[in-house]
Coordinates of C-alpha atoms in Angstrom, one line a residue:
M16 CA 95.4 51.2 71.7
K17 CA 96.8 54.7 71.6
T18 CA 95.8 57.2 74.1
T19 CA 97.0 60.5 74.4
T20 CA 96.2 63.7 76.3
R21 CA 93.6 66.4 74.9
V22 CA 93.1 70.3 76.1
K23 CA 89.7 71.5 75.0
K24 CA 88.5 75.1 76.2
I25 CA 85.0 75.1 77.5
N26 CA 83.3 78.3 78.4
G27 CA 87.1 80.5 78.4
H28 CA 88.2 77.2 80.8
E29 CA 90.5 74.4 79.7
Y30 CA 89.5 71.2 80.8
L31 CA 92.1 68.2 80.6
Y32 CA 90.6 64.6 78.6
E33 CA 92.7 61.3 77.9
I34 CA 91.3 60.7 74.6
T35 CA 92.3 57.1 73.2
Y36 CA 92.0 55.5 69.4
Y37 CA 90.8 52.5 68.5
Y38 CA 89.2 50.7 65.3
D39 CA 85.7 49.7 64.7
K40 CA 85.5 46.4 63.1
E41 CA 82.5 47.0 62.0
T42 CA 82.6 50.1 60.1
R43 CA 86.6 49.6 59.4
R44 CA 87.2 53.3 61.1
T45 CA 89.4 54.0 63.9
R46 CA 87.7 56.0 66.7
Q47 CA 88.2 57.5 69.9
K48 CA 87.0 57.4 73.6
S49 CA 87.2 60.8 75.1
R50 CA 87.5 60.8 79.4
Y51 CA 87.0 63.4 81.6
L52 CA 90.0 64.4 83.7
G53 CA 89.2 67.4 85.2
K54 CA 90.5 71.1 85.1
N55 CA 93.2 73.1 83.9
V56 CA 95.0 73.8 86.6
E57 CA 99.3 74.7 85.7
G58 CA 99.1 71.7 83.6
K59 CA 98.0 69.5 86.0
P60 CA 94.3 68.2 85.9
V61 CA 92.0 69.2 88.8
R62 CA 88.1 67.5 89.8
V63 CA 86.6 70.4 90.4
R64 CA 83.2 68.5 91.9
E65 CA 84.9 66.3 93.8
K66 CA 87.3 69.4 95.2
A67 CA 83.3 70.4 97.2
K68 CA 82.4 67.1 97.7
T69 CA 80.9 66.3 101.2
P70 CA 83.3 65.8 103.6
E71 CA 83.5 61.5 104.6
R72 CA 85.9 61.4 107.8
V73 CA 87.7 63.9 109.7
F74 CA 91.2 62.4 111.3
S75 CA 93.3 63.7 113.9
Y76 CA 96.0 65.5 113.2
G77 CA 97.0 69.1 115.0
E78 CA 98.3 66.9 117.8
F79 CA 100.8 65.4 116.2
I80 CA 101.8 68.3 114.6
P81 CA 104.5 68.8 117.2
Y82 CA 106.1 65.3 117.4
L83 CA 105.9 64.9 114.2
N84 CA 109.4 68.1 114.1
A85 CA 110.2 65.9 117.1
V86 CA 110.6 62.7 115.3
R87 CA 112.3 64.1 111.5
E88 CA 115.0 66.9 114.5
L89 CA 116.4 63.6 116.4
R90 CA 116.0 62.0 113.0
I91 CA 114.5 59.4 115.3
Q92 CA 112.9 56.9 111.7
E93 CA 116.4 56.9 111.1
I94 CA 118.0 55.3 113.9
L95 CA 115.3 52.8 114.7
G96 CA 114.9 52.0 110.5
S97 CA 119.6 51.3 111.3
F98 CA 117.8 48.3 113.7
L99 CA 114.6 47.5 112.8
T100 CA 112.2 47.2 109.2
D101 CA 110.2 50.2 108.3
H102 CA 106.6 47.8 109.5
E103 CA 108.4 47.3 113.0
V104 CA 109.6 51.4 112.7
R105 CA 106.4 52.5 112.1
L106 CA 104.4 50.5 114.8
F107 CA 107.1 51.6 117.4
L108 CA 106.1 55.4 116.4
T109 CA 102.6 54.7 117.0
L110 CA 102.9 53.6 120.6
L111 CA 105.0 56.2 121.7
F112 CA 102.8 58.7 120.0
A113 CA 99.2 57.2 121.5
G114 CA 101.0 56.8 124.5
I115 CA 101.6 60.1 125.1
L116 CA 99.4 62.0 122.8
H117 CA 96.0 59.2 124.1
P118 CA 97.0 56.6 126.7
E119 CA 93.5 54.6 126.9
A120 CA 94.6 54.0 123.0
L121 CA 97.1 51.3 124.4
H122 CA 93.3 49.6 125.0
S123 CA 93.0 49.1 120.6
P124 CA 95.5 50.9 118.4
A125 CA 94.4 49.6 116.0
S126 CA 91.0 51.4 115.9
W127 CA 92.9 55.0 117.5
Y128 CA 95.8 54.7 114.4
E129 CA 92.4 54.6 112.1
G130 CA 90.3 57.5 113.0
T131 CA 94.3 59.9 112.9
V132 CA 96.7 61.1 110.5
L133 CA 99.4 57.8 110.6
P134 CA 97.5 56.1 108.3
R135 CA 98.7 58.9 105.7
I136 CA 101.7 58.8 107.1
F137 CA 103.0 55.3 107.6
S138 CA 100.1 53.2 105.2
G139 CA 99.7 50.2 105.3
L140 CA 101.0 49.4 108.7
K141 CA 99.1 46.0 110.6
I142 CA 99.2 46.5 114.5
T143 CA 97.7 43.2 116.1
A144 CA 98.1 42.3 119.9
Q145 CA 100.9 40.0 118.3
S146 CA 103.3 42.6 116.8
V147 CA 102.8 44.1 119.3
S148 CA 104.2 41.4 121.6
K149 CA 106.5 40.7 118.6
L150 CA 108.0 43.9 118.4
L151 CA 108.2 44.5 122.3
K152 CA 110.2 41.4 122.5
K153 CA 112.5 42.0 120.3
L154 CA 113.0 45.6 121.4
G155 CA 114.4 44.0 124.7
E156 CA 116.4 41.4 124.0
G157 CA 120.1 41.7 123.6
S158 CA 121.6 45.0 123.4
I159 CA 119.5 46.9 120.2
H160 CA 118.6 49.9 123.1
L161 CA 122.7 50.8 123.8
N162 CA 122.9 50.6 119.9
I163 CA 119.8 53.6 119.7
C164 CA 120.8 55.2 123.0
R165 CA 124.7 55.5 121.3
S166 CA 123.0 56.8 118.0
L167 CA 121.1 59.4 119.7
S168 CA 123.8 60.9 121.8
S169 CA 125.8 61.1 118.4
L170 CA 123.6 64.4 117.8
T171 CA 125.9 66.3 119.6
E172 CA 129.5 67.2 120.4
S173 CA 129.1 68.9 123.7
G174 CA 130.3 66.4 125.8
D175 CA 128.7 67.2 129.1
M176 CA 126.3 65.7 131.0
R177 CA 123.6 65.9 133.4
V178 CA 122.8 62.4 135.3
V179 CA 119.4 61.9 136.4
E180 CA 118.8 58.4 139.4
I181 CA 115.0 58.0 138.9
D182 CA 112.9 54.5 140.0
I183 CA 110.4 53.7 137.4
P184 CA 107.5 50.1 138.6
M185 CA 108.3 47.3 135.8
T186 CA 105.9 44.9 137.7
P187 CA 102.2 46.0 137.7
P188 CA 100.8 46.6 141.5
P189 CA 98.4 45.0 142.3
S190 CA 94.0 45.6 140.7
W191 CA 93.1 47.3 144.1
Q192 CA 96.1 49.4 143.6
K193 CA 95.8 50.1 140.1
G194 CA 97.3 53.9 139.6
V195 CA 99.4 53.8 142.7
I196 CA 103.3 54.2 141.6
H197 CA 105.2 51.9 143.2
H198 CA 109.0 53.6 143.7
G199 CA 111.8 51.5 144.1
N200 CA 111.7 48.8 142.0
E201 CA 113.6 49.7 139.1
P202 CA 116.6 51.7 139.4
I203 CA 117.5 53.7 136.3
T204 CA 120.0 55.9 136.1
L205 CA 119.2 58.7 132.7
Y206 CA 121.6 61.2 130.3
Y207 CA 121.0 64.3 129.9
D208 CA 123.2 66.2 126.9
N209 CA 123.6 70.2 128.2
K210 CA 123.9 71.3 125.2
L211 CA 120.5 69.8 123.9
N212 CA 118.6 69.3 126.8
I213 CA 117.6 66.5 126.3
P214 CA 118.0 63.1 127.1
V215 CA 120.3 61.4 124.9
G216 CA 121.4 57.1 126.8
Y217 CA 120.2 55.7 129.5
L218 CA 121.0 52.6 132.0
S219 CA 118.8 50.0 134.3
S220 CA 121.2 48.4 136.1
A221 CA 121.0 46.9 140.1
R222 CA 120.5 48.9 143.2
Y223 CA 123.4 50.3 144.4
L224 CA 123.5 50.7 148.3
I225 CA 126.8 51.9 148.3
T226 CA 127.9 55.6 146.8
S227 CA 131.2 54.0 145.1
D228 CA 129.3 52.0 143.5
L229 CA 127.5 54.5 141.9
V230 CA 130.2 56.7 140.2
K231 CA 131.6 53.9 139.0
G232 CA 128.1 52.7 137.3
V233 CA 127.4 56.8 136.5
M234 CA 131.1 56.7 135.1
S235 CA 131.1 53.7 132.7
G236 CA 127.8 54.9 131.1
L237 CA 129.6 58.1 131.1
H238 CA 132.5 57.0 128.3
L239 CA 129.4 54.6 126.9
F240 CA 127.6 57.6 125.7
S241 CA 130.6 60.1 124.2
G242 CA 130.3 62.0 127.6
K243 CA 133.4 64.4 128.7
K244 CA 132.1 65.4 131.8
A245 CA 128.4 65.1 134.2
I246 CA 127.1 66.2 137.4
L247 CA 125.4 63.5 139.3
V248 CA 121.1 65.3 140.4
S249 CA 120.3 62.6 142.8
G250 CA 117.5 60.9 143.8
K251 CA 118.7 59.7 146.6
N252 CA 118.2 60.1 150.2
F253 CA 120.9 60.5 152.3
H254 CA 120.9 59.4 155.7
S255 CA 124.8 57.4 156.4
S256 CA 127.9 60.1 156.3
M257 CA 129.6 57.3 154.6
N258 CA 127.5 57.7 151.3
L259 CA 127.1 61.1 151.4
Y260 CA 131.0 62.0 152.1
G261 CA 131.6 58.9 149.5
A262 CA 129.3 61.6 147.0
L263 CA 131.1 64.9 148.4
Y264 CA 134.7 63.0 147.3
S265 CA 133.7 61.6 144.6
E266 CA 134.8 62.6 141.4
I267 CA 131.5 63.4 139.8
P268 CA 130.0 66.7 141.4
F269 CA 126.4 66.0 143.0
I270 CA 123.5 68.4 143.3
I271 CA 121.7 66.8 146.5
P272 CA 119.0 67.6 148.1
L273 CA 118.3 67.2 151.7
H274 CA 116.8 67.0 154.7
P275 CA 116.6 70.7 156.7
D276 CA 116.9 68.9 159.9
H277 CA 120.4 66.6 158.7
E278 CA 122.1 67.1 160.4
I279 CA 124.7 69.2 158.2
V280 CA 122.4 72.0 157.2
R281 CA 120.8 72.1 161.0
D282 CA 123.4 74.8 162.0
E283 CA 123.1 76.9 158.9
I284 CA 119.2 76.9 158.9
K285 CA 119.7 78.2 163.2
K286 CA 122.1 80.7 161.7
Y287 CA 119.9 82.7 159.3
R288 CA 116.4 81.4 159.9
A289 CA 116.0 85.0 162.0
E290 CA 117.1 86.6 157.8
L291 CA 115.1 83.5 155.4
M292 CA 112.8 86.4 154.3
H293 CA 114.9 89.2 154.0
P294 CA 113.7 91.4 150.7
K295 CA 117.6 91.3 149.5
N296 CA 117.1 87.1 149.9
L297 CA 113.5 87.6 147.5
K298 CA 113.9 84.5 144.5
I299 CA 111.8 84.3 141.1
F300 CA 111.3 80.9 140.1
R301 CA 108.8 79.9 137.6
G302 CA 106.3 82.7 138.4
E303 CA 106.7 81.4 142.7
T304 CA 107.6 83.4 145.6
L305 CA 111.3 82.2 146.7
F306 CA 113.4 83.0 149.7
V307 CA 117.2 81.8 148.2
I308 CA 120.3 81.9 151.2
P309 CA 123.4 80.6 149.3
V310 CA 125.6 78.9 152.2
N311 CA 129.5 77.4 152.5
I312 CA 129.0 74.3 155.1
T313 CA 133.0 73.8 155.9
R314 CA 133.4 69.3 156.9
E315 CA 136.7 67.5 157.3
S316 CA 138.8 68.7 154.0
I317 CA 136.7 70.0 152.0
H318 CA 133.8 73.2 151.4
L319 CA 130.7 72.4 150.7
N320 CA 128.8 75.4 148.8
G321 CA 125.2 75.0 148.8
Y322 CA 121.5 76.9 148.7
I323 CA 118.8 77.7 152.0
I324 CA 115.3 77.7 149.8
Y325 CA 112.5 78.9 151.2
S326 CA 108.7 78.9 149.7
P327 CA 106.1 80.7 151.5
R328 CA 103.4 78.6 149.1
R329 CA 104.5 75.5 150.2
E330 CA 104.6 76.3 154.0
E331 CA 101.3 77.6 154.1
E332 CA 100.5 73.7 151.2
I333 CA 101.6 71.6 154.3
R334 CA 100.2 74.0 157.5
E335 CA 97.2 74.1 156.2
R336 CA 97.2 69.7 155.2
Y337 CA 98.5 69.2 159.0
A338 CA 95.8 71.8 160.5
E339 CA 92.8 70.1 158.2
D340 CA 93.9 66.3 159.1
I341 CA 94.6 66.2 162.6
G342 CA 90.9 68.4 162.5
L343 CA 89.1 65.7 161.2
I344 CA 91.2 63.1 163.9
L345 CA 89.9 64.7 166.6
E346 CA 86.1 65.0 165.4
N347 CA 86.0 61.7 164.2
L348 CA 88.1 60.1 167.9
N349 CA 86.9 62.6 170.6
D350 CA 84.3 61.3 173.0
K351 CA 83.8 57.9 171.4
P352 CA 83.0 55.3 174.0
V353 CA 85.8 52.4 174.6
Y354 CA 84.2 49.1 174.9
R355 CA 86.0 46.8 176.8
W356 CA 87.5 44.6 174.3
V357 CA 88.8 47.1 172.6
N358 CA 92.7 48.9 173.5
P359 CA 92.7 53.2 172.5
G360 CA 96.3 52.8 172.0
E361 CA 95.7 50.8 169.2
A362 CA 92.7 52.9 167.9
I363 CA 94.9 56.4 168.2
Q364 CA 97.0 54.7 166.0
D365 CA 95.2 53.4 163.7
V366 CA 92.9 56.3 162.8
A367 CA 95.4 58.9 163.0
G368 CA 98.6 56.5 161.3
P369 CA 100.9 58.8 160.5
Y370 CA 99.9 62.0 162.5
E371 CA 100.0 59.5 165.5
P372 CA 103.2 61.0 167.4
F373 CA 100.9 64.6 167.3
I374 CA 98.1 62.9 169.1
Q375 CA 97.3 62.9 172.9
W376 CA 94.6 61.3 174.3
R377 CA 93.4 59.8 178.3
V378 CA 90.0 58.3 178.2
L379 CA 88.0 59.8 180.7
D380 CA 84.4 57.7 182.0
N381 CA 85.0 55.1 179.2
R382 CA 85.4 57.7 176.7
M383 CA 88.2 59.5 174.4
A384 CA 89.6 61.9 175.2
V385 CA 91.5 63.3 172.3
D386 CA 93.6 66.7 171.8
I387 CA 96.9 68.2 169.9
K388 CA 100.2 67.3 171.1
R389 CA 101.6 71.2 170.4
K390 CA 104.6 71.3 171.3
A391 CA 105.7 68.5 169.3
L392 CA 103.7 69.6 165.9
G393 CA 104.8 72.9 166.0
K394 CA 108.6 71.3 166.0
H395 CA 107.6 68.7 162.8
L396 CA 106.9 72.0 161.5
R397 CA 109.8 74.6 162.2
N398 CA 110.8 74.3 159.0
S399 CA 107.6 73.5 156.6
G400 CA 108.2 74.8 153.4
I401 CA 112.4 75.4 153.4
S402 CA 114.4 73.0 151.6
V403 CA 118.0 72.4 151.6
I404 CA 120.4 71.8 148.3
L405 CA 124.4 71.0 148.2
V406 CA 126.0 71.2 145.2
G407 CA 129.9 69.5 144.0
D408 CA 130.1 72.2 141.8
P409 CA 129.8 76.4 142.1
E410 CA 129.4 76.7 138.7
Y411 CA 125.8 75.5 139.1
Q412 CA 123.4 78.4 140.7
W413 CA 119.9 77.8 142.5
D414 CA 118.2 78.1 139.7
N415 CA 119.9 75.2 137.7
C416 CA 119.4 72.8 140.6
L417 CA 116.0 73.6 141.4
E418 CA 115.0 73.5 137.7
W419 CA 117.4 69.2 137.4
L420 CA 116.0 68.4 140.4
E421 CA 112.3 68.4 138.8
E422 CA 113.4 67.7 135.8
R423 CA 114.2 64.5 137.4
E424 CA 110.9 64.3 139.1
E425 CA 109.5 64.4 136.1
A426 CA 110.7 62.2 134.2
E427 CA 109.6 59.5 136.5
H428 CA 106.4 59.9 137.0
F429 CA 106.2 60.6 133.5
L430 CA 108.2 57.6 132.5
S431 CA 106.2 55.3 135.5
A432 CA 102.9 56.5 134.1
F433 CA 104.5 55.8 130.4
M434 CA 104.6 51.4 131.7
R435 CA 101.7 51.7 133.6
N436 CA 100.3 51.9 130.6
F437 CA 102.2 49.5 128.9
Q438 CA 100.8 47.2 130.9
V439 CA 97.4 46.4 129.0
F440 CA 99.4 44.0 126.5
P441 CA 99.8 40.7 127.9
L442 CA 103.0 39.0 128.9
S443 CA 104.5 35.8 128.2
V444 CA 107.3 34.2 129.7
D445 CA 109.8 36.7 128.4
S446 CA 108.0 40.0 130.8
E447 CA 110.8 41.2 131.7
V448 CA 112.1 41.0 128.4
M449 CA 109.2 42.7 127.4
Q450 CA 108.8 45.3 129.7
S451 CA 112.5 46.6 128.2
G452 CA 111.6 47.1 125.4
S453 CA 108.5 49.1 127.1
F454 CA 111.1 51.3 128.5
L455 CA 113.2 51.9 125.6
V456 CA 109.5 52.8 123.6
A457 CA 108.7 55.2 127.4
F458 CA 112.2 56.6 127.1
L459 CA 112.3 57.7 123.2
A460 CA 108.3 59.2 124.2
H461 CA 110.7 61.4 126.8
V462 CA 113.0 61.6 124.6
I463 CA 110.8 63.8 122.1
D464 CA 108.2 65.1 124.9
R465 CA 110.8 67.6 126.3
W466 CA 112.3 68.6 123.0
V467 CA 109.2 69.3 122.5
Y468 CA 108.9 71.3 125.4
Q469 CA 112.7 73.5 124.9
Q470 CA 111.5 74.5 121.5
Y471 CA 107.7 75.7 123.7
S472 CA 110.7 77.6 125.8
Q473 CA 113.1 79.3 123.2
S474 CA 110.3 80.2 121.4
G475 CA 108.8 82.1 123.8
L476 CA 105.5 80.6 124.4
L477 CA 105.8 79.5 127.7
T478 CA 105.3 83.3 129.0
I479 CA 102.2 83.0 127.1
Y480 CA 100.4 79.8 126.9
T481 CA 101.1 76.5 129.5
P482 CA 102.0 72.8 127.1
Q483 CA 99.3 71.6 127.3
R484 CA 97.1 75.1 125.9
I485 CA 99.2 74.8 123.1
L486 CA 98.0 71.1 122.7
L487 CA 94.6 71.8 122.7
E488 CA 95.0 74.3 120.3
L489 CA 96.7 73.4 118.1
M490 CA 94.3 69.6 117.9
K491 CA 91.6 71.8 116.7
I492 CA 93.8 71.3 113.4
R493 CA 92.5 68.0 111.8
L494 CA 92.3 66.5 108.3
I495 CA 89.1 66.3 106.2
G496 CA 89.1 62.8 103.7
L497 CA 86.6 64.6 100.3
G498 CA 86.7 60.7 98.9
N499 CA 88.5 59.4 96.6
D500 CA 92.0 59.6 98.8
R501 CA 91.9 63.2 98.4
V502 CA 92.2 65.2 101.8
I503 CA 92.5 68.7 103.0
I504 CA 93.8 71.1 106.3
T505 CA 90.7 72.4 108.0
G506 CA 91.8 76.5 107.9
L507 CA 93.9 77.9 110.9
Q508 CA 92.9 80.3 113.0
S509 CA 95.0 83.4 114.9
R510 CA 96.2 81.2 117.4
Q511 CA 97.6 78.7 116.3
K512 CA 98.6 81.2 113.4
E513 CA 100.6 82.5 116.0
I514 CA 101.8 79.2 117.9
L515 CA 102.3 77.5 114.5
D516 CA 104.3 80.9 113.3
S517 CA 105.8 81.0 117.2
L518 CA 107.8 77.8 116.4
K519 CA 108.9 78.1 112.5
W520 CA 106.7 75.3 111.8
T521 CA 104.0 74.3 109.1
A522 CA 100.5 73.1 109.1
D523 CA 101.7 71.1 105.4
I524 CA 101.9 67.1 106.1

């Protein structure tokens, strides 16, 4: 039986047909069957009628474009493929996308997956609770996370890093405290490459109580991820002079935020308070008005560089919050009856909570008389809106320091939320191993999220849109299924074209 393709011209249009020759035993002749393939378009058949069929399904697509570009540019799929099977890589990336774009999807990732573009990219993926648990366990065992991070850190040879301390809750809070982030559970050290401006590695370790031990741990990670020099962005509150001076004398320069009442900077704030709001000190940081005063402090045999930073907006927010909260406390306590079994001091402490030091009270005719300790409150709020940063290297300016300190808080929040969402998966006796595996997924999600933010920033889009607005615009791009495995992308609107053109991306799959 012979088959060939023939072109037929009908009303000036060319169509392709599949011709099959066969032998007819009854007539003892060779006959042929024809099957319509489609309109001849550059030598290929296109079924015009099927192309115009009513859409059968609509898939989410646009919001994946930034993160698919990140996975491709950072070679995430290839890096994971060196340590995981093809199915495990596809499952890993599906969990990663779900955690970033739709955290609630982790309750039923298989259902979410089917309604997105992912089946066309990661086809044939089977997502079950068992396959997810098996993957997380494999990721949490041995040194696979270190190997992946080392591969990621090899993307650049700059060797210039910043090291960030964060605390991540690895144990879920009780059911009645869902949504509350518990800090201090697991200390993690993140290593950012200053050239790529993204995290490239991490180490989880025992909590370092002594600064010298922390520096040793940081140095070991620096060598592991091919770092040559680094600055440590600390999230630690240095209350003791031993730890503070340990940081200042260490071989790694620190960026240290200090409370304005700390003994090292207290006198400096007094010295510059009168000129705190002088126009010469006015700066703009991310659209906010700040007043920044560089200071040089001499302690023992070292000279410290630092910045006193005053935010009028922050001071106003703090004072408004105190005024509202204390006003509510006074309203609820004043003129309340005091029964013989009631201890009024305990009642004040119970109702006022952290505001109790600023409340004075007495009992008149068995009723509570409550007022504000105005001097104590004024003293407490005198440094509202003021923050101080010590810098171990004069090369780093105040805006670098603020940006990296904010980045530290954002990383801690992102990773904490991601880990909290992963608690929907049932944990087995290997819960600690699975939590480590979950953190590797969360970490790579943070990597590509930071990379996407960098592209937004470098393209200039952030002067027009917020990251959330960009994502909302891209979400309008959908994939429409026409049947017979054919799909088309919805037409791009002007804003979507502007965003994609600025980023030099396309909407093509």
